[in-house]
């Protein structure tokens, strides 16, 4: 990986273009191989470049929807300045950064995904005027475009502010001027915290934690019901994820020869080819690792005769993620005990999915699935009944462990900041999308169950859309019954 060629002496900005302002001098990198830049080279690099402005851009696919979302936000907070940052790059080590992912609140309201961006909604007599504050094209006059580590010759071309306005349907301005503007602002202000320390510092004497939390909660609850664009993106994410699961089944023999990381890498390839990334760390849990709910180390052995719990999701380019789990027999066939446990989880999931419908309580699908699992545990003699006692005391949780599902969207655990009365204690509506994912997990060191159960973990998870008359399983293309799973695996393995 090359190093940026920062000069020993800063080059002053000259002949700045219409989008370029004077910037801080470009600092020299310690231990850089070039001690400086000659005047002749600096002059040479300022000229001889073609005009690359894009003139025929069309608005992004979700522009109509982001406008409606901003309108709803404006109606909720009339007369207040609203500040929503995208966030900044985070250092991974020394001078390398993690891949950037814009804050969900910012991306939801704008469709833009670039670092350092900020959406500001200025109050007016009739609502708000929105402005996107972004970094403009790299400055060619002062050499930033080729000398700075974040210049365009190092990290790629940015959209000009004019291009951004066409893409996102919002006026765009230079973000480097925003902090000073906010420091001078008067009147009530709210900011989404936790993403941009510089912006928060500029507002430190103008905002309160309580008022800012109200903004964050509103933006979380706004995502509870998905619009048509979001539903389409979720289906795209699910479809790509299904293909990723097929990829994994086809290479299980190679995973056996290596480790769970072969599974992780195989699914990641599909996510990067068809989407933006994985929506969360893939859980590629073979054998007893399947009893660890969020096993993401993925460094264990893959053995014939054991089960693989694969919990993974592709994230689309617009940040919507799938979240699907299948538990697969590594050799293609469940043994008798594996099948008994798997079929119990499937029956619980069927009960949970059936409870997802408009007007139902969010908790209903969890209660339905937990009842089935409690019945099975009593039937198998693993816990003393009756079932009502088990459920009242939560005794089944030793082996079921987690809730049966969560909202899904731009975050894998979407809408997490919503009020409890609007989410967990709320009512399902058409357009909500959630997971239904019961499981049974018998830890390898659990002496309360027969030895043959120990080390077996099973979870089945699908992404369910609430419709006007019930629900739609977005991930129905992936088989769920034990017989169908075996047939599907046999077909893929040829």
Short mmCIF file of C-alpha atoms in Angstrom, two decimals:
data_model
loop_
_atom_site.label_atom_id
_atom_site.label_comp_id
_atom_site.label_asym_id
_atom_site.label_seq_id
_atom_site.Cartn_x
_atom_site.Cartn_y
_atom_site.Cartn_z
CA UNK A 1 0.00 0.00 0.00
CA UNK A 2 1.58 3.25 -1.17
CA UNK A 3 2.11 6.34 0.97
CA UNK A 4 0.81 9.78 0.05
CA UNK A 5 3.55 12.08 -1.16
CA UNK A 6 3.02 15.00 1.18
CA UNK A 7 5.43 17.89 0.62
CA UNK A 8 7.98 19.09 3.13
CA UNK A 9 6.76 22.65 2.66
CA UNK A 10 3.03 23.39 2.45
CA UNK A 11 1.79 24.58 -0.93
CA UNK A 12 -0.46 27.61 -0.66
CA UNK A 13 -3.86 27.49 -2.35
CA UNK A 14 -3.94 29.50 -5.58
CA UNK A 15 -6.58 30.18 -8.21
CA UNK A 16 -9.23 28.25 -6.33
CA UNK A 17 -12.17 27.02 -8.37
CA UNK A 18 -15.82 27.84 -7.60
CA UNK A 19 -16.11 24.96 -5.15
CA UNK A 20 -12.66 25.31 -3.61
CA UNK A 21 -11.80 27.27 -0.49
CA UNK A 22 -8.45 27.80 1.14
CA UNK A 23 -7.60 24.79 3.26
CA UNK A 24 -5.15 23.99 6.01
CA UNK A 25 -1.65 23.45 4.60
CA UNK A 26 -1.01 19.87 3.57
CA UNK A 27 1.25 18.35 6.19
CA UNK A 28 4.29 16.23 5.45
CA UNK A 29 4.15 12.54 6.25
CA UNK A 30 6.91 11.52 8.62
CA UNK A 31 9.38 9.21 6.89
CA UNK A 32 8.03 10.03 3.42
CA UNK A 33 10.48 9.28 0.62
CA UNK A 34 10.10 12.66 -1.07
CA UNK A 35 11.43 15.64 0.93
CA UNK A 36 9.31 18.15 -0.94
CA UNK A 37 7.75 19.30 -4.20
CA UNK A 38 9.53 21.58 -6.59
CA UNK A 39 7.78 24.69 -7.85
CA UNK A 40 8.01 23.28 -11.35
CA UNK A 41 6.31 20.01 -10.40
CA UNK A 42 3.63 21.84 -8.42
CA UNK A 43 2.89 24.05 -11.42
CA UNK A 44 2.88 21.06 -13.75
CA UNK A 45 0.34 19.19 -11.62
CA UNK A 46 -2.07 22.13 -11.63
CA UNK A 47 -2.79 21.95 -15.36
CA UNK A 48 -3.42 19.55 -18.20
CA UNK A 49 -6.45 17.81 -16.70
CA UNK A 50 -9.68 17.16 -18.59
CA UNK A 51 -13.01 18.46 -17.32
CA UNK A 52 -14.73 15.46 -15.72
CA UNK A 53 -17.90 17.16 -14.47
CA UNK A 54 -20.92 14.85 -14.93
CA UNK A 55 -23.77 16.75 -16.56
CA UNK A 56 -26.52 14.19 -17.21
CA UNK A 57 -27.03 12.71 -13.73
CA UNK A 58 -30.46 11.56 -12.63
CA UNK A 59 -31.78 11.49 -9.04
CA UNK A 60 -31.01 8.34 -7.07
CA UNK A 61 -33.73 5.69 -6.91
CA UNK A 62 -34.88 6.60 -3.40
CA UNK A 63 -34.85 10.40 -3.84
CA UNK A 64 -38.65 10.60 -3.79
CA UNK A 65 -38.74 8.56 -0.58
CA UNK A 66 -35.97 10.49 1.18
CA UNK A 67 -37.86 13.71 0.44
CA UNK A 68 -40.98 12.28 2.08
CA UNK A 69 -38.93 11.20 5.10
CA UNK A 70 -37.49 14.69 5.51
CA UNK A 71 -40.98 16.15 5.25
CA UNK A 72 -42.16 13.91 8.10
CA UNK A 73 -39.15 14.96 10.16
CA UNK A 74 -39.89 18.63 9.45
CA UNK A 75 -43.49 18.23 10.58
CA UNK A 76 -42.38 16.64 13.85
CA UNK A 77 -39.93 19.40 14.83
CA UNK A 78 -41.26 22.72 13.47
CA UNK A 79 -39.17 25.81 14.08
CA UNK A 80 -36.03 23.88 15.08
CA UNK A 81 -32.71 23.47 13.32
CA UNK A 82 -32.00 19.75 12.81
CA UNK A 83 -28.46 18.45 12.27
CA UNK A 84 -27.84 14.87 11.11
CA UNK A 85 -24.19 13.86 10.47
CA UNK A 86 -22.97 10.96 8.37
CA UNK A 87 -19.92 10.43 10.56
CA UNK A 88 -16.18 10.38 9.99
CA UNK A 89 -13.61 7.77 9.07
CA UNK A 90 -12.38 5.67 11.96
CA UNK A 91 -8.75 4.65 12.28
CA UNK A 92 -8.07 0.93 12.07
CA UNK A 93 -4.34 1.20 12.72
CA UNK A 94 -1.84 4.03 12.31
CA UNK A 95 -2.85 5.68 9.01
CA UNK A 96 -5.34 3.13 7.69
CA UNK A 97 -9.08 3.41 8.22
CA UNK A 98 -12.02 1.07 8.44
CA UNK A 99 -14.34 1.02 5.45
CA UNK A 100 -16.79 3.85 5.96
CA UNK A 101 -20.50 3.32 6.54
CA UNK A 102 -22.64 6.41 6.94
CA UNK A 103 -24.93 6.70 9.93
CA UNK A 104 -28.30 5.09 9.33
CA UNK A 105 -30.14 8.29 10.24
CA UNK A 106 -28.21 10.28 7.63
CA UNK A 107 -28.46 7.67 4.87
CA UNK A 108 -32.18 7.20 5.57
CA UNK A 109 -32.88 10.91 5.12
CA UNK A 110 -30.56 11.59 2.17
CA UNK A 111 -29.44 8.45 0.34
CA UNK A 112 -25.89 9.83 0.51
CA UNK A 113 -23.15 7.64 2.00
CA UNK A 114 -19.98 9.75 2.02
CA UNK A 115 -17.89 10.45 5.09
CA UNK A 116 -18.05 13.85 6.77
CA UNK A 117 -21.42 14.68 5.22
CA UNK A 118 -24.03 16.51 7.30
CA UNK A 119 -27.71 17.13 6.62
CA UNK A 120 -28.91 20.43 8.08
CA UNK A 121 -32.59 21.36 8.07
CA UNK A 122 -33.06 25.07 8.65
CA UNK A 123 -36.49 26.09 10.00
CA UNK A 124 -38.68 28.34 7.85
CA UNK A 125 -42.16 29.78 8.19
CA UNK A 126 -43.58 26.79 6.29
CA UNK A 127 -41.29 23.94 7.37
CA UNK A 128 -37.59 23.48 6.73
CA UNK A 129 -35.01 24.07 4.01
CA UNK A 130 -32.62 21.12 3.73
CA UNK A 131 -28.94 21.45 2.80
CA UNK A 132 -26.39 18.70 2.32
CA UNK A 133 -22.97 19.71 3.55
CA UNK A 134 -20.32 17.65 1.77
CA UNK A 135 -16.66 17.70 0.86
CA UNK A 136 -16.32 19.19 -2.63
CA UNK A 137 -14.01 17.85 -5.31
CA UNK A 138 -10.34 17.73 -4.31
CA UNK A 139 -8.53 21.03 -4.70
CA UNK A 140 -6.13 20.95 -7.66
CA UNK A 141 -4.74 24.44 -7.10
CA UNK A 142 -2.99 23.60 -3.83
CA UNK A 143 -2.07 20.02 -4.71
CA UNK A 144 -4.47 18.38 -2.27
CA UNK A 145 -5.83 16.07 -4.99
CA UNK A 146 -2.50 14.25 -5.34
CA UNK A 147 -0.53 15.08 -2.21
CA UNK A 148 -3.02 14.54 0.58
CA UNK A 149 -3.76 11.01 1.74
CA UNK A 150 -7.48 11.63 1.20
CA UNK A 151 -7.00 13.35 -2.14
CA UNK A 152 -8.83 12.00 -5.17
CA UNK A 153 -5.78 10.39 -6.76
CA UNK A 154 -5.44 8.32 -3.58
CA UNK A 155 -9.00 7.40 -2.66
CA UNK A 156 -11.03 8.16 -5.77
CA UNK A 157 -13.14 10.91 -7.27
CA UNK A 158 -15.84 12.60 -5.21
CA UNK A 159 -18.98 14.08 -6.65
CA UNK A 160 -18.94 17.82 -7.09
CA UNK A 161 -21.47 19.79 -5.09
CA UNK A 162 -23.42 20.44 -8.29
CA UNK A 163 -23.50 16.72 -9.05
CA UNK A 164 -24.63 15.97 -5.49
CA UNK A 165 -27.55 18.36 -5.82
CA UNK A 166 -28.74 16.49 -8.92
CA UNK A 167 -28.34 13.07 -7.31
CA UNK A 168 -29.97 13.75 -3.94
CA UNK A 169 -32.40 16.55 -4.79
CA UNK A 170 -31.01 18.79 -2.04
CA UNK A 171 -28.85 21.93 -2.27
CA UNK A 172 -25.22 21.16 -1.39
CA UNK A 173 -22.57 23.28 0.33
CA UNK A 174 -18.98 22.88 1.51
CA UNK A 175 -18.96 21.01 4.82
CA UNK A 176 -15.67 22.62 5.86
CA UNK A 177 -17.59 25.85 6.51
CA UNK A 178 -20.36 24.23 8.54
CA UNK A 179 -18.85 24.17 12.04
CA UNK A 180 -18.34 27.94 11.99
CA UNK A 181 -21.88 28.46 10.73
CA UNK A 182 -23.32 26.29 13.49
CA UNK A 183 -21.34 28.08 16.19
CA UNK A 184 -23.07 31.31 15.18
CA UNK A 185 -26.53 29.75 14.90
CA UNK A 186 -29.34 30.91 17.14
CA UNK A 187 -32.62 29.32 18.09
CA UNK A 188 -33.43 25.72 19.08
CA UNK A 189 -31.15 23.02 17.65
CA UNK A 190 -31.14 19.23 17.76
CA UNK A 191 -28.32 16.97 16.59
CA UNK A 192 -28.00 13.21 16.15
CA UNK A 193 -25.13 12.41 18.50
CA UNK A 194 -22.32 9.90 18.33
CA UNK A 195 -21.13 10.33 14.75
CA UNK A 196 -19.24 13.62 14.35
CA UNK A 197 -17.38 15.07 17.34
CA UNK A 198 -16.52 18.27 15.49
CA UNK A 199 -20.13 19.07 14.69
CA UNK A 200 -21.20 18.26 18.24
CA UNK A 201 -18.48 20.53 19.62
CA UNK A 202 -19.76 23.40 17.48
CA UNK A 203 -23.22 22.92 19.02
CA UNK A 204 -22.16 22.14 22.58
CA UNK A 205 -23.83 25.19 24.12
CA UNK A 206 -26.99 24.94 22.00
CA UNK A 207 -28.25 21.39 22.51
CA UNK A 208 -29.35 19.11 25.34
CA UNK A 209 -29.05 15.35 25.63
CA UNK A 210 -32.78 14.98 26.26
CA UNK A 211 -33.84 16.93 23.18
CA UNK A 212 -31.29 15.17 20.99
CA UNK A 213 -32.52 11.80 22.20
CA UNK A 214 -36.05 12.73 21.11
CA UNK A 215 -34.69 13.30 17.59
CA UNK A 216 -32.90 9.95 17.58
CA UNK A 217 -36.00 8.14 18.85
CA UNK A 218 -38.21 9.73 16.20
CA UNK A 219 -35.85 8.71 13.40
CA UNK A 220 -35.74 5.16 14.77
CA UNK A 221 -39.51 4.87 14.96
CA UNK A 222 -39.90 6.38 11.49
CA UNK A 223 -38.22 3.24 10.13
CA UNK A 224 -40.64 0.80 11.78
CA UNK A 225 -42.89 0.80 8.70
CA UNK A 226 -41.00 0.36 5.45
CA UNK A 227 -41.90 2.16 2.23
CA UNK A 228 -41.99 0.48 -1.18
CA UNK A 229 -38.34 1.23 -1.92
CA UNK A 230 -37.22 -0.29 1.36
CA UNK A 231 -39.27 -3.45 0.86
CA UNK A 232 -37.74 -3.89 -2.57
CA UNK A 233 -34.24 -3.48 -1.16
CA UNK A 234 -34.92 -5.99 1.60
CA UNK A 235 -36.08 -8.52 -0.98
CA UNK A 236 -32.92 -7.92 -3.00
CA UNK A 237 -30.83 -8.48 0.13
CA UNK A 238 -32.69 -11.70 0.92
CA UNK A 239 -32.35 -13.04 -2.62
CA UNK A 240 -28.60 -12.41 -2.65
CA UNK A 241 -28.32 -14.04 0.77
CA UNK A 242 -30.10 -17.14 -0.49
CA UNK A 243 -27.55 -17.41 -3.29
CA UNK A 244 -24.80 -16.99 -0.70
CA UNK A 245 -26.18 -19.94 1.27
CA UNK A 246 -26.17 -22.02 -1.90
CA UNK A 247 -22.53 -21.06 -2.46
CA UNK A 248 -21.67 -22.34 1.01
CA UNK A 249 -23.38 -25.70 0.58
CA UNK A 250 -21.42 -26.28 -2.63
CA UNK A 251 -18.06 -25.88 -0.86
CA UNK A 252 -18.68 -27.67 2.44
CA UNK A 253 -16.07 -30.27 1.48
CA UNK A 254 -13.46 -27.50 1.20
CA UNK A 255 -14.58 -26.11 4.54
CA UNK A 256 -14.04 -29.54 6.08
CA UNK A 257 -10.50 -29.47 4.74
CA UNK A 258 -9.86 -26.01 6.23
CA UNK A 259 -12.16 -24.34 8.78
CA UNK A 260 -15.26 -22.24 9.33
CA UNK A 261 -13.38 -19.38 7.70
CA UNK A 262 -13.84 -20.99 4.30
CA UNK A 263 -17.58 -20.65 4.86
CA UNK A 264 -17.19 -17.06 6.01
CA UNK A 265 -15.09 -16.15 2.97
CA UNK A 266 -17.43 -17.89 0.56
CA UNK A 267 -20.46 -15.97 1.78
CA UNK A 268 -18.50 -12.70 1.91
CA UNK A 269 -17.66 -13.04 -1.76
CA UNK A 270 -21.36 -13.12 -2.65
CA UNK A 271 -22.04 -10.13 -0.41
CA UNK A 272 -19.33 -8.04 -2.03
CA UNK A 273 -20.19 -9.05 -5.59
CA UNK A 274 -23.93 -8.43 -5.32
CA UNK A 275 -24.14 -5.90 -2.49
CA UNK A 276 -22.24 -3.40 -0.43
CA UNK A 277 -21.01 -5.76 2.28
CA UNK A 278 -22.25 -8.24 4.83
CA UNK A 279 -24.92 -6.71 7.06
CA UNK A 280 -23.20 -8.01 10.21
CA UNK A 281 -20.45 -10.41 11.16
CA UNK A 282 -21.33 -13.78 9.64
CA UNK A 283 -21.95 -16.56 12.16
CA UNK A 284 -20.44 -19.72 10.65
CA UNK A 285 -20.79 -22.00 13.64
CA UNK A 286 -19.98 -25.67 13.17
CA UNK A 287 -20.47 -28.39 15.77
CA UNK A 288 -20.59 -27.13 19.36
CA UNK A 289 -19.93 -23.57 18.21
CA UNK A 290 -23.57 -23.52 17.10
CA UNK A 291 -24.54 -23.17 20.76
CA UNK A 292 -22.77 -19.79 20.97
CA UNK A 293 -25.34 -17.28 19.77
CA UNK A 294 -22.96 -14.83 18.11
CA UNK A 295 -20.04 -17.03 17.16
CA UNK A 296 -18.08 -14.80 14.75
CA UNK A 297 -14.54 -16.03 15.35
CA UNK A 298 -15.19 -18.63 12.66
CA UNK A 299 -11.91 -20.40 13.26
CA UNK A 300 -13.18 -23.85 14.22
CA UNK A 301 -13.23 -27.20 12.52
CA UNK A 302 -16.01 -28.30 10.15
CA UNK A 303 -16.72 -31.99 10.67
CA UNK A 304 -18.92 -34.48 8.86
CA UNK A 305 -21.73 -35.71 11.09
CA UNK A 306 -22.10 -32.39 12.91
CA UNK A 307 -24.34 -29.41 12.19
CA UNK A 308 -23.45 -26.03 10.71
CA UNK A 309 -25.44 -23.04 11.96
CA UNK A 310 -25.05 -20.33 9.31
CA UNK A 311 -26.48 -16.92 10.26
CA UNK A 312 -25.60 -14.35 7.61
CA UNK A 313 -27.00 -11.52 5.52
CA UNK A 314 -26.06 -9.55 2.43
CA UNK A 315 -26.32 -5.76 2.74
CA UNK A 316 -27.45 -3.95 -0.41
CA UNK A 317 -25.73 -0.87 -1.80
CA UNK A 318 -28.41 1.22 -0.09
CA UNK A 319 -27.63 -0.40 3.31
CA UNK A 320 -30.63 -2.74 3.70
CA UNK A 321 -29.66 -6.10 5.11
CA UNK A 322 -31.09 -9.59 5.18
CA UNK A 323 -30.77 -11.75 8.31
CA UNK A 324 -31.25 -15.45 7.65
CA UNK A 325 -30.23 -18.57 9.55
CA UNK A 326 -30.19 -22.17 8.41
CA UNK A 327 -28.86 -25.11 10.38
CA UNK A 328 -27.41 -27.66 7.98
CA UNK A 329 -26.09 -31.21 8.40
CA UNK A 330 -22.52 -30.93 7.15
CA UNK A 331 -22.63 -34.34 5.49
CA UNK A 332 -26.08 -33.64 4.02
CA UNK A 333 -28.13 -35.87 6.35
CA UNK A 334 -29.53 -35.26 9.84
CA UNK A 335 -29.12 -38.09 12.30
CA UNK A 336 -32.14 -39.07 14.41
CA UNK A 337 -31.46 -36.72 17.35
CA UNK A 338 -30.43 -33.81 15.16
CA UNK A 339 -33.64 -34.24 13.17
CA UNK A 340 -35.77 -34.38 16.34
CA UNK A 341 -34.31 -31.12 17.62
CA UNK A 342 -34.42 -29.46 14.21
CA UNK A 343 -38.05 -30.43 13.62
CA UNK A 344 -38.99 -29.00 17.03
CA UNK A 345 -37.42 -25.66 16.14
CA UNK A 346 -39.15 -25.72 12.75
CA UNK A 347 -42.51 -26.34 14.42
CA UNK A 348 -41.85 -23.43 16.77
CA UNK A 349 -40.92 -21.19 13.85
CA UNK A 350 -44.09 -22.14 11.99
CA UNK A 351 -46.13 -21.15 15.03
CA UNK A 352 -44.23 -17.87 15.27
CA UNK A 353 -44.67 -16.99 11.60
CA UNK A 354 -48.39 -17.75 11.78
CA UNK A 355 -48.71 -15.16 14.56
CA UNK A 356 -47.26 -12.36 12.41
CA UNK A 357 -50.16 -10.32 11.04
CA UNK A 358 -51.48 -6.76 11.19
CA UNK A 359 -53.13 -5.96 14.51
CA UNK A 360 -51.20 -8.64 16.40
CA UNK A 361 -48.94 -7.64 19.25
CA UNK A 362 -45.22 -7.66 18.46
CA UNK A 363 -44.74 -10.16 21.30
CA UNK A 364 -47.27 -12.65 19.92
CA UNK A 365 -44.89 -14.46 17.57
CA UNK A 366 -42.30 -14.80 20.33
CA UNK A 367 -44.87 -16.22 22.75
CA UNK A 368 -46.17 -18.67 20.15
CA UNK A 369 -42.72 -20.03 19.34
CA UNK A 370 -41.63 -20.24 22.99
CA UNK A 371 -44.74 -22.24 23.87
CA UNK A 372 -43.90 -24.89 21.27
CA UNK A 373 -40.31 -25.16 22.48
CA UNK A 374 -41.41 -25.39 26.11
CA UNK A 375 -43.80 -28.20 25.18
CA UNK A 376 -40.98 -30.09 23.47
CA UNK A 377 -38.62 -29.69 26.41
CA UNK A 378 -41.29 -31.03 28.78
CA UNK A 379 -42.11 -33.87 26.39
CA UNK A 380 -38.44 -34.86 26.21
CA UNK A 381 -38.14 -34.83 30.02
CA UNK A 382 -35.54 -32.06 30.07
CA UNK A 383 -37.63 -29.77 32.28
CA UNK A 384 -40.47 -30.51 34.68
CA UNK A 385 -43.94 -29.40 33.54
CA UNK A 386 -46.61 -28.38 33.27
CA UNK A 387 -45.88 -26.11 30.30
CA UNK A 388 -47.65 -23.13 31.88
CA UNK A 389 -45.31 -23.33 34.86
CA UNK A 390 -42.27 -23.52 32.58
CA UNK A 391 -43.37 -20.44 30.64
CA UNK A 392 -44.33 -18.48 33.74
CA UNK A 393 -40.91 -19.06 35.31
CA UNK A 394 -39.04 -18.83 32.00
CA UNK A 395 -37.38 -22.19 32.60
CA UNK A 396 -37.19 -22.94 28.87
CA UNK A 397 -34.76 -20.06 28.48
CA UNK A 398 -31.85 -22.24 29.63
CA UNK A 399 -32.04 -23.76 26.13
CA UNK A 400 -33.90 -21.12 24.05
CA UNK A 401 -31.82 -18.20 25.37
CA UNK A 402 -32.89 -15.29 23.14
CA UNK A 403 -35.92 -13.45 21.88
CA UNK A 404 -37.61 -14.91 18.82
CA UNK A 405 -37.04 -11.94 16.51
CA UNK A 406 -36.43 -8.25 15.92
CA UNK A 407 -37.13 -5.50 13.43
CA UNK A 408 -35.03 -5.56 10.26
CA UNK A 409 -33.95 -2.83 7.85
CA UNK A 410 -30.91 -0.59 7.48
CA UNK A 411 -29.63 -2.06 10.74
CA UNK A 412 -29.80 -5.77 11.31
CA UNK A 413 -31.42 -4.93 14.65
CA UNK A 414 -33.36 -2.04 13.19
CA UNK A 415 -35.26 0.69 15.04
CA UNK A 416 -33.39 -0.11 18.24
CA UNK A 417 -33.86 3.37 19.73
CA UNK A 418 -37.65 3.27 19.36
CA UNK A 419 -39.77 3.60 22.48
CA UNK A 420 -40.70 0.28 24.06
CA UNK A 421 -44.41 1.04 23.65
CA UNK A 422 -43.88 1.53 19.91
CA UNK A 423 -41.71 -1.56 19.41
CA UNK A 424 -41.70 -4.52 21.80
CA UNK A 425 -45.03 -3.56 23.36
CA UNK A 426 -46.40 -2.26 20.08
CA UNK A 427 -48.76 -3.59 17.43
CA UNK A 428 -47.75 -4.96 14.04
CA UNK A 429 -48.65 -2.91 10.96
CA UNK A 430 -48.39 -3.61 7.22
CA UNK A 431 -44.92 -2.67 6.02
CA UNK A 432 -43.09 -3.79 9.14
CA UNK A 433 -40.33 -6.33 8.51
CA UNK A 434 -39.02 -8.60 11.24
CA UNK A 435 -37.20 -11.85 11.81
CA UNK A 436 -38.69 -15.00 13.27
CA UNK A 437 -35.82 -17.09 14.63
CA UNK A 438 -36.43 -19.59 17.43
CA UNK A 439 -33.62 -21.86 18.50
CA UNK A 440 -32.57 -24.62 20.86
CA UNK A 441 -29.03 -24.70 22.21
CA UNK A 442 -27.60 -27.49 24.32
CA UNK A 443 -24.22 -26.37 25.62
CA UNK A 444 -21.35 -28.82 25.51
CA UNK A 445 -20.96 -28.58 29.29
CA UNK A 446 -24.66 -28.76 30.21
CA UNK A 447 -24.94 -31.66 32.65
CA UNK A 448 -28.75 -31.27 32.94
CA UNK A 449 -29.34 -32.89 29.55
CA UNK A 450 -28.38 -36.32 28.22
CA UNK A 451 -24.87 -36.47 26.83
CA UNK A 452 -26.03 -36.99 23.26
CA UNK A 453 -27.76 -33.57 23.28
CA UNK A 454 -24.65 -31.70 24.36
CA UNK A 455 -23.02 -29.54 21.70
CA UNK A 456 -26.08 -29.38 19.43
CA UNK A 457 -27.42 -25.96 18.46
CA UNK A 458 -30.25 -25.30 16.01
CA UNK A 459 -31.73 -22.00 14.83
CA UNK A 460 -34.00 -21.31 11.85
CA UNK A 461 -34.50 -17.67 10.89
CA UNK A 462 -36.52 -16.00 8.16
CA UNK A 463 -37.31 -12.41 7.22
CA UNK A 464 -41.04 -11.76 7.43
CA UNK A 465 -42.94 -8.79 5.97
CA UNK A 466 -46.26 -7.83 7.56
CA UNK A 467 -48.84 -7.46 4.78
CA UNK A 468 -52.39 -6.15 4.68
CA UNK A 469 -53.84 -9.64 5.15
CA UNK A 470 -51.09 -11.52 6.99
CA UNK A 471 -47.42 -11.89 6.16
CA UNK A 472 -44.97 -12.75 3.42
CA UNK A 473 -41.84 -14.79 4.03
CA UNK A 474 -39.25 -12.89 1.99
CA UNK A 475 -36.77 -15.75 2.41
CA UNK A 476 -39.15 -18.58 1.50
CA UNK A 477 -36.87 -19.59 -1.40
CA UNK A 478 -34.55 -21.26 1.10
CA UNK A 479 -35.87 -24.65 2.31
CA UNK A 480 -36.83 -25.00 5.95
CA UNK A 481 -38.16 -28.50 6.69
CA UNK A 482 -35.53 -31.12 7.50
CA UNK A 483 -36.51 -33.22 4.48
CA UNK A 484 -36.38 -30.22 2.15
CA UNK A 485 -33.01 -29.14 3.52
CA UNK A 486 -31.54 -32.58 2.84
CA UNK A 487 -32.97 -32.68 -0.70
CA UNK A 488 -31.73 -29.14 -1.41
CA UNK A 489 -28.24 -29.95 -0.21
CA UNK A 490 -28.10 -33.15 -2.24
CA UNK A 491 -29.15 -31.27 -5.37
CA UNK A 492 -26.55 -28.54 -4.87
CA UNK A 493 -23.80 -31.06 -4.26
CA UNK A 494 -24.71 -32.80 -7.50
#
